[in-house]
XYZ file of C-alpha atoms in Angstrom:
432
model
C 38.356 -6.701 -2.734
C 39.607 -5.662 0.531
C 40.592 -1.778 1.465
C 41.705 0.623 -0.811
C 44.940 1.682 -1.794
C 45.879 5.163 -1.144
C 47.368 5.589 -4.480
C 47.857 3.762 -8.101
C 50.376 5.154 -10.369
C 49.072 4.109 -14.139
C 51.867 3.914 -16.903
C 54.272 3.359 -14.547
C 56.572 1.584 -17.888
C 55.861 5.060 -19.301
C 58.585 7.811 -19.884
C 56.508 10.239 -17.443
C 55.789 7.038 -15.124
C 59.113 5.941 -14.563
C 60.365 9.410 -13.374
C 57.223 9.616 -11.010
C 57.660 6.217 -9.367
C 60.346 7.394 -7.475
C 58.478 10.954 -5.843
C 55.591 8.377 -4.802
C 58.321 6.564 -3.153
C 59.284 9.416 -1.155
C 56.643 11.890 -0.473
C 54.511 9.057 0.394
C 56.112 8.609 3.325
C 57.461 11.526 3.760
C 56.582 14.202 6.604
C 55.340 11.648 8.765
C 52.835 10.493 6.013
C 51.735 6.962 5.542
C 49.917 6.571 2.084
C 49.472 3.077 0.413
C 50.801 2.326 -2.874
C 50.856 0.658 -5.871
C 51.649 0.607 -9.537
C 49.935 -0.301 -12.530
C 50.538 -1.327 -16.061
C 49.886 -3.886 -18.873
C 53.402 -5.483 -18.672
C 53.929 -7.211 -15.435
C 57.572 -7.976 -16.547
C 58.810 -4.233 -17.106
C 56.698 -3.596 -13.662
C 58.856 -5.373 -11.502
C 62.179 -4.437 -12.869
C 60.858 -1.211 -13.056
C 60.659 -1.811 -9.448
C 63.848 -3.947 -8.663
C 65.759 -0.871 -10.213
C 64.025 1.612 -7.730
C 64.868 -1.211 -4.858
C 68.368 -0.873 -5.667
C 68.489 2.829 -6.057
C 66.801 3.399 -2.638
C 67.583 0.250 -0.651
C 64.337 -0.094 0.258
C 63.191 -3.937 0.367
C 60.055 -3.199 0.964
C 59.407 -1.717 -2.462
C 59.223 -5.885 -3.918
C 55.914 -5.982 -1.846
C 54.437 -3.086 -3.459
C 51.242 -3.972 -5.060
C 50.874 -4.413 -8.860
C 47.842 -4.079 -10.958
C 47.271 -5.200 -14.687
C 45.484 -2.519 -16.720
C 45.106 -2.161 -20.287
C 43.472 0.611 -22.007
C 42.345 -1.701 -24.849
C 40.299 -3.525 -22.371
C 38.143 -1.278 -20.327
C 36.867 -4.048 -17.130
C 41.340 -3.906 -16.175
C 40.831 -0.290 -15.980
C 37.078 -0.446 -14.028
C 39.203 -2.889 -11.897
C 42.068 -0.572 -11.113
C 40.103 2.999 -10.750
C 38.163 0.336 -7.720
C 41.191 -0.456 -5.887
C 42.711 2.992 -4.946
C 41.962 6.286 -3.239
C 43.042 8.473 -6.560
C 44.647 7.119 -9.802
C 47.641 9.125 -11.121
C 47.494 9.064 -14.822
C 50.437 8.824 -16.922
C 49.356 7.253 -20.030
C 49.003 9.622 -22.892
C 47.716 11.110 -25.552
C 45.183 11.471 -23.348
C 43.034 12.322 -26.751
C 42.682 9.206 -27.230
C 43.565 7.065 -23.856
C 42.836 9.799 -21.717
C 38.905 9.809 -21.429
C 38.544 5.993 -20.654
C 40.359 6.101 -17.159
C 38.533 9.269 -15.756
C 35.062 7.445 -16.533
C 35.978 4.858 -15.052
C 37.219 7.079 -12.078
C 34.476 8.928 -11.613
C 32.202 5.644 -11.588
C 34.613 4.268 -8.534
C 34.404 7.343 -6.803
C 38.245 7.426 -7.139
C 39.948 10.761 -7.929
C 42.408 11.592 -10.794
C 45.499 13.770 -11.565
C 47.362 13.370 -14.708
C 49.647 15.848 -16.686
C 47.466 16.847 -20.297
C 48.755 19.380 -22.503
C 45.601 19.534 -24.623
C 43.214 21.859 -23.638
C 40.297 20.424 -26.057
C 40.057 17.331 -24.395
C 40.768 18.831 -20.827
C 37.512 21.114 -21.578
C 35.427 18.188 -22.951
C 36.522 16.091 -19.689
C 35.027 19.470 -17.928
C 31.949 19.727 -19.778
C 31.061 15.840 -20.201
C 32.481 14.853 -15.846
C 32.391 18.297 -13.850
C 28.450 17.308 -12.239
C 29.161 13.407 -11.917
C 32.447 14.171 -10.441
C 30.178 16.277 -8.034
C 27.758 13.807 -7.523
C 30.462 11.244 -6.343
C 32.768 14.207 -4.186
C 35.720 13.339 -6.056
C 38.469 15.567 -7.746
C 39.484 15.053 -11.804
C 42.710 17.350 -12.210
C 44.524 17.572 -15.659
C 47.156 19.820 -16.604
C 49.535 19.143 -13.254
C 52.566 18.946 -14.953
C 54.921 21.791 -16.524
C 51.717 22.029 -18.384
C 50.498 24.294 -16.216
C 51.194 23.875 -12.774
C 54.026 26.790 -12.538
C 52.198 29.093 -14.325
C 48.529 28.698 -12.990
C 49.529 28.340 -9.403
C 52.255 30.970 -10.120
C 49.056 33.815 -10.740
C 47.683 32.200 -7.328
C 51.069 32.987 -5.818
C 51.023 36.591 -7.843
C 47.417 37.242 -6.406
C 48.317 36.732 -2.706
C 51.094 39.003 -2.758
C 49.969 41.051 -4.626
C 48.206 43.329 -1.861
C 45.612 45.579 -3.799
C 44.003 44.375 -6.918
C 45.855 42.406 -9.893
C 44.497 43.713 -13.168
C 47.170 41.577 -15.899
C 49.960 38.904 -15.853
C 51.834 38.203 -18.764
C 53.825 34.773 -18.512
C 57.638 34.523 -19.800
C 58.734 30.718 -20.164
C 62.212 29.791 -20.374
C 63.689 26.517 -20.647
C 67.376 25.700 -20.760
C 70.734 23.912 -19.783
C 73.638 25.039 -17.979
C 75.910 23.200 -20.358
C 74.156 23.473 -23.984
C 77.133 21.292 -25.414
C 75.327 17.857 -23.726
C 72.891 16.047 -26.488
C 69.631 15.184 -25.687
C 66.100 16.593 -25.908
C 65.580 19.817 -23.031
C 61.843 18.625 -22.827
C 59.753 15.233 -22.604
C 58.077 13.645 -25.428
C 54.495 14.011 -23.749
C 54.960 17.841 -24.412
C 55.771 17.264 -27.816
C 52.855 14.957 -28.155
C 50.408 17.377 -26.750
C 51.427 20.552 -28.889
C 50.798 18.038 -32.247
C 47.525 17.139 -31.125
C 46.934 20.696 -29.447
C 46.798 22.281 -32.436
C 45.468 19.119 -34.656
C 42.268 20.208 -32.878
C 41.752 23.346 -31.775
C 39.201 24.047 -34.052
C 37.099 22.356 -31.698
C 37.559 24.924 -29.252
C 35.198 27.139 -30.355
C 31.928 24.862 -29.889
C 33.255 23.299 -27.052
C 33.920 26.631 -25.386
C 30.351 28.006 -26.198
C 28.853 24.959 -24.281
C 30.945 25.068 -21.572
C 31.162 28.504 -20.955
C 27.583 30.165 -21.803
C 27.851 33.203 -19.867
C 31.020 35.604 -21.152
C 33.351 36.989 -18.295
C 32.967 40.771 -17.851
C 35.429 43.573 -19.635
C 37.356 44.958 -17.691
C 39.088 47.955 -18.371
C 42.432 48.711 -19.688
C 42.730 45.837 -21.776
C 45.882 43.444 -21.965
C 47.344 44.273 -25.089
C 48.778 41.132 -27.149
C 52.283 41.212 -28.306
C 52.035 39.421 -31.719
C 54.768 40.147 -33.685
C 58.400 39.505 -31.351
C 59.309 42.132 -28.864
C 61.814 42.402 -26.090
C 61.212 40.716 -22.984
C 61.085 42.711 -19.560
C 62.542 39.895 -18.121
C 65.978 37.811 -19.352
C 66.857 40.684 -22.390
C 65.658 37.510 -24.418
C 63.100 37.700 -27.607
C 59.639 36.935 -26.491
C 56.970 35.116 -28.480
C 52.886 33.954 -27.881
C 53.337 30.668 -26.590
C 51.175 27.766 -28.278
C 50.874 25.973 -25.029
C 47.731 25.155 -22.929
C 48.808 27.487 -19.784
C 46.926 30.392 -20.947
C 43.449 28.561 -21.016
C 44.478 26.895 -18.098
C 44.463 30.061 -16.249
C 41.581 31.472 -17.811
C 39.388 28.861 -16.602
C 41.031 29.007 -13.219
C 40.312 32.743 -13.643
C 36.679 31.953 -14.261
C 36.054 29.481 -11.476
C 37.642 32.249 -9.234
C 35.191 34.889 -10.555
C 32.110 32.742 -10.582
C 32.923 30.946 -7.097
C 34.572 33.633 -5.163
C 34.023 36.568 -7.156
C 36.858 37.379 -7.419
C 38.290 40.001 -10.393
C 39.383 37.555 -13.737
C 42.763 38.343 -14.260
C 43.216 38.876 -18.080
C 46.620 36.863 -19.278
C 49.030 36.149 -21.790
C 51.925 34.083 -22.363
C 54.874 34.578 -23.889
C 58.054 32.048 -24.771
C 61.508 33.706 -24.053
C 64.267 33.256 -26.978
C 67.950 34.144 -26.993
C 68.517 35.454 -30.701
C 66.568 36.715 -33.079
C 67.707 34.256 -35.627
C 65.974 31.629 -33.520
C 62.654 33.473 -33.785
C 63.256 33.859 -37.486
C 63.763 29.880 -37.944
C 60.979 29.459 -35.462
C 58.130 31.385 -37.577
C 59.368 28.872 -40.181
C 59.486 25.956 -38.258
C 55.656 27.011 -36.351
C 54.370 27.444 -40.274
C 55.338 24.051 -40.943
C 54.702 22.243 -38.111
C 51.244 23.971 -38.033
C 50.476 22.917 -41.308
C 52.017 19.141 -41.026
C 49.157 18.850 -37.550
C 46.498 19.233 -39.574
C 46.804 16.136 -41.721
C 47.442 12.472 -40.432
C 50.704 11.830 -42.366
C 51.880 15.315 -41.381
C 50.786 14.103 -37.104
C 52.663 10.771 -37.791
C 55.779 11.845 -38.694
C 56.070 14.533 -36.408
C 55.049 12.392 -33.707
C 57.450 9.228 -34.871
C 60.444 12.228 -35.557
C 60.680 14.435 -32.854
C 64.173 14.920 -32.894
C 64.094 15.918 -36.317
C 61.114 18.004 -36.624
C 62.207 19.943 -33.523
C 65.856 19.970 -34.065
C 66.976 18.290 -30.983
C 64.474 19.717 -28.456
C 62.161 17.094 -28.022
C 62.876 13.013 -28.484
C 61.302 9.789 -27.894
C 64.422 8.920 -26.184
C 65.184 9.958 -23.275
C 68.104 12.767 -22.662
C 71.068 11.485 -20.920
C 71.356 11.639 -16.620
C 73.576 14.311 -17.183
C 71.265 16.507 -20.004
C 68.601 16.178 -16.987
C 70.383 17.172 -14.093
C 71.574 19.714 -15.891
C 68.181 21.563 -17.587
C 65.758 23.944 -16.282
C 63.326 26.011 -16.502
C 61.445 29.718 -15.288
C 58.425 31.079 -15.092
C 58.658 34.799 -14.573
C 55.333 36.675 -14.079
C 54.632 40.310 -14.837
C 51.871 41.641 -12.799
C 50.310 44.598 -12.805
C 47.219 46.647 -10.793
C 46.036 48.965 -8.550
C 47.086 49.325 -5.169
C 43.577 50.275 -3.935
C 40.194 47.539 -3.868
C 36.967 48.019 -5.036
C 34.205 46.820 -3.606
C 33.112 44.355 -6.371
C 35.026 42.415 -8.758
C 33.027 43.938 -11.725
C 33.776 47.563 -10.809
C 36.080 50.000 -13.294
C 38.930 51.844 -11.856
C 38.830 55.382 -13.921
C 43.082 55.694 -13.222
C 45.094 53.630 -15.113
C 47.367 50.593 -13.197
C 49.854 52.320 -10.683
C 51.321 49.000 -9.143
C 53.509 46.311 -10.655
C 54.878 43.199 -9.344
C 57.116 40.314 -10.669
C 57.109 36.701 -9.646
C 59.497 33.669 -10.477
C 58.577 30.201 -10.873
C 61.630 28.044 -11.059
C 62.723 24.611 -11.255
C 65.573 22.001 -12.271
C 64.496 19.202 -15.252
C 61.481 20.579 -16.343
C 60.207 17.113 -18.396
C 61.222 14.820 -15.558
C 61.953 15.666 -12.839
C 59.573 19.099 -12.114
C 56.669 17.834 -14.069
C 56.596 14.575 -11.938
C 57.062 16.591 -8.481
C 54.166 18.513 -9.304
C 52.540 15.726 -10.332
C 52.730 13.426 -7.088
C 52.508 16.619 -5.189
C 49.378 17.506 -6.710
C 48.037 13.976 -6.310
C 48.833 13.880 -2.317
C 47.509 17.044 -1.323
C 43.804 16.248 -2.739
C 44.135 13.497 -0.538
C 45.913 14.967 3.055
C 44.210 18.422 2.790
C 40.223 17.742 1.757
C 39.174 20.270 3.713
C 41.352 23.142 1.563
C 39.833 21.960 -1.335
C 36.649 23.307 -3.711
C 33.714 22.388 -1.698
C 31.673 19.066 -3.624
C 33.983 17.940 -5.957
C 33.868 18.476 -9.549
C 36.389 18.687 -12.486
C 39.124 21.510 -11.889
C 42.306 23.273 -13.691
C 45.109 23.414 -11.089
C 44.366 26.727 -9.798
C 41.153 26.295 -9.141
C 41.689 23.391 -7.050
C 45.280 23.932 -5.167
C 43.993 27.873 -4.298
C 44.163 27.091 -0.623
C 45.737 24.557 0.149
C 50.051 23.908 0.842
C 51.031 23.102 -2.456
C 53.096 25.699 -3.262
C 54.712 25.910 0.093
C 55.299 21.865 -0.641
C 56.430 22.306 -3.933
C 59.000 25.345 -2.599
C 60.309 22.627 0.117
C 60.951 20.165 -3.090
C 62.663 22.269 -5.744
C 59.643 24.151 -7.714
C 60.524 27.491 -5.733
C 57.926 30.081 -5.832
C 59.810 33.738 -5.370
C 58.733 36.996 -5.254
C 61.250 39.132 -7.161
C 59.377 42.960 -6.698
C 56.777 44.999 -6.506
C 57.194 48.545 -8.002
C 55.144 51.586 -8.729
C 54.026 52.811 -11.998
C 54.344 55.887 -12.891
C 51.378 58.190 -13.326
């Protein structure tokens, strides 16, 4: 079969897929790297204009020699085929419900390793429960979840935690997405995020069991407790509205959190997350729109036309198409976190301070084109460094949440030198 490639981008036809195909292009060879390539699909045609475009756009002729590789989800020897000819497979075909599950066996039979960008924390935690020894057993790395979904915010507590200088007790998470020029049409956010938050909540009642299996042994309470905001409240941050957010970052960070604890022991941060809103009308139309869109998830017809109407169903925010050139450049997001702890350590990460917090800190996580062009930096980014910096990584292998796995190694600095900028904003007292 002859040597590996260094990397195979899967669903490279994809929405997701097309953005990345041009960050493999550069950071691939970029700071004096030299990582092999290629793309794979089920449509050779699409594949090489796919390519031809990114010829023209870079002027690379090179890129017409880049290796293409049939693979089909529907038949599973393509996809043995593929996960056998690289290094590490980045994923971009979704739902990964349903498509998801097929590519990291087959990954973790290769011995290949695997990064893709799930939203859905049910099947991220069954990948966990059913991969996390094989994956072990073979040395590689299965990382879900590197996208906006939840690379800002998971590394973003990292990034919290080593500045933090004493010991973090909370973090709440504000997201905020938006456009310096609200007039342009187009969806802010891609249509994987959509597609995740429909099938997110289709299923989370299998949480529950999932969570009991995979996590046995309860993490300890600590004391004070992170109070939950339920009902909208002003934000510290912005003066916008802030709301829970639905999304996957908070058990994301949890189980970061509890690989931390149980590998390091280090003190679980407790964490919420919060979505940031300009008007209280919004919020208002938002409980209505979250009580029918919650309801609508948990039938098929309901799933279906939410998933084939985006547009509608989320009044602009989210489409199958894609937003115009402009809409992208144009869109961004933030993830401000609100830290707060003690400025003195304990000797273990179990023991109770008996004064309450007296140090606060606040982080930003920021980026341009959150669905395209952010999601797909951290992607590739992600995807690289488990290859260039081995040695920074969990010892053995296994299945990991970003966190977990990116702890110690460059990515953030990388990410800060490619527009996801990590910033510390400041660290204040509390008063007694």
């Amino acid at each position: 079969m002859g040597e590996r490639l260094d990397i195979i981008l899967f669903g490279v036809t994809g929405f997701t897929g097309k953005h990345a195909l041009g960050y493999v292009h550069k950071f691939t060879s970029d700071k004096g790297r030299h990582l092999t390539w290629g793309v794979a699909g089920r449509n050779e045609v699409k594949i090489r204009t796919i390519l031809t475009n990114l010829e023209k756009e870079t002027g690379d002729t090179s890129i017409s020699q880049v290796p293409i590789i049939l693979a089909d989800l529907s038949d599973l020897q393509s996809i043995q085929n593929m996960s056998q000819r690289a290094r590490l497979i980045i994923n971009c075909c979704g739902p990964y419900r349903f498509m998801g599950e097929s590519v990291v066996k087959a990954c973790v039979e290769a011995g290949t390793h695997h990064v893709d960008v799930s939203g859905e924390p049910s099947y991220m935690e069954k990948i966990q429960l059913d991969y996390n020894e094989k994956a072990k057993e073979k040395g590689i790395y299965i990382v879900s979840a590197c996208g906006l979904d939840s690379i800002p915010a998971d590394l973003g507590v990292i990034f919290l935690q080593k500045e933090f200088k004493g010991t973090l007790n909370s973090v709440e998470t504000y997201l905020k997405v938006d456009s310096e020029d609200n007039s342009l049409s187009g969806p802010t956010v891609n249509y994987g995020t959509w597609e995740s938050a429909v099938y997110g909540l289709a299923y989370e009642n299998e949480l529950r069991p999932l969570r009991a299996k995979l996590f046995p042994k309860r993490l300890p309470r600590l004391e004070p407790r992170l109070t939950t905001h339920k009902l909208p409240f002003k934000a510290p941050v912005y003066n916008d509205w802030a709301v829970v957010f639905p999304g996957s970052d908070r058990s994301v960070m949890l189980r970061t959190q509890r690989f931390l604890y149980e590998e390091k022991q280090q003190r679980p941060i407790q964490i919420q997350t919060y979505f940031l809103i300009e008007t209280f009308w919004k919020i208002i139309f938002l409980a209505i729109f979250g009580l029918i869109f919650s309801i609508m998830t948990k039938f098929q017809f309901g799933r279906n036309l939410l998933l084939k109407y985006p547009s509608l169903f989320s009044f602009g925010f989210f489409d199958i198409e894609e937003p115009s050139e402009e809409k992208i450049q144009k869109s961004w997001f933030s993830v401000t976190l609100l830290g707060k702890g003690w400025k003195e350590k304990l000797a273990g990460p179990e023991d109770q301070y008996k004064n309450p917090p007296n140090k606060g800190i606040i982080a930003e996580v920021k980026g341009k084109n959150p669905g395209y062009g952010a999601t797909c930096i951290c992607l590739v980014l992600a995807g690289i460094v488990i290859l260039t910096e081995p040695t920074k990584l969990p010892k053995a292998g296994g299945v990991f949440p970003p966190g977990a796995c990116f702890a110690d190694t460059t990515l953030i600095e990388q990410l800060n030198d490619n527009g996801v900028t990590f910033k510390l904003v400041k660290e204040f007292d509390i008063g007694e």
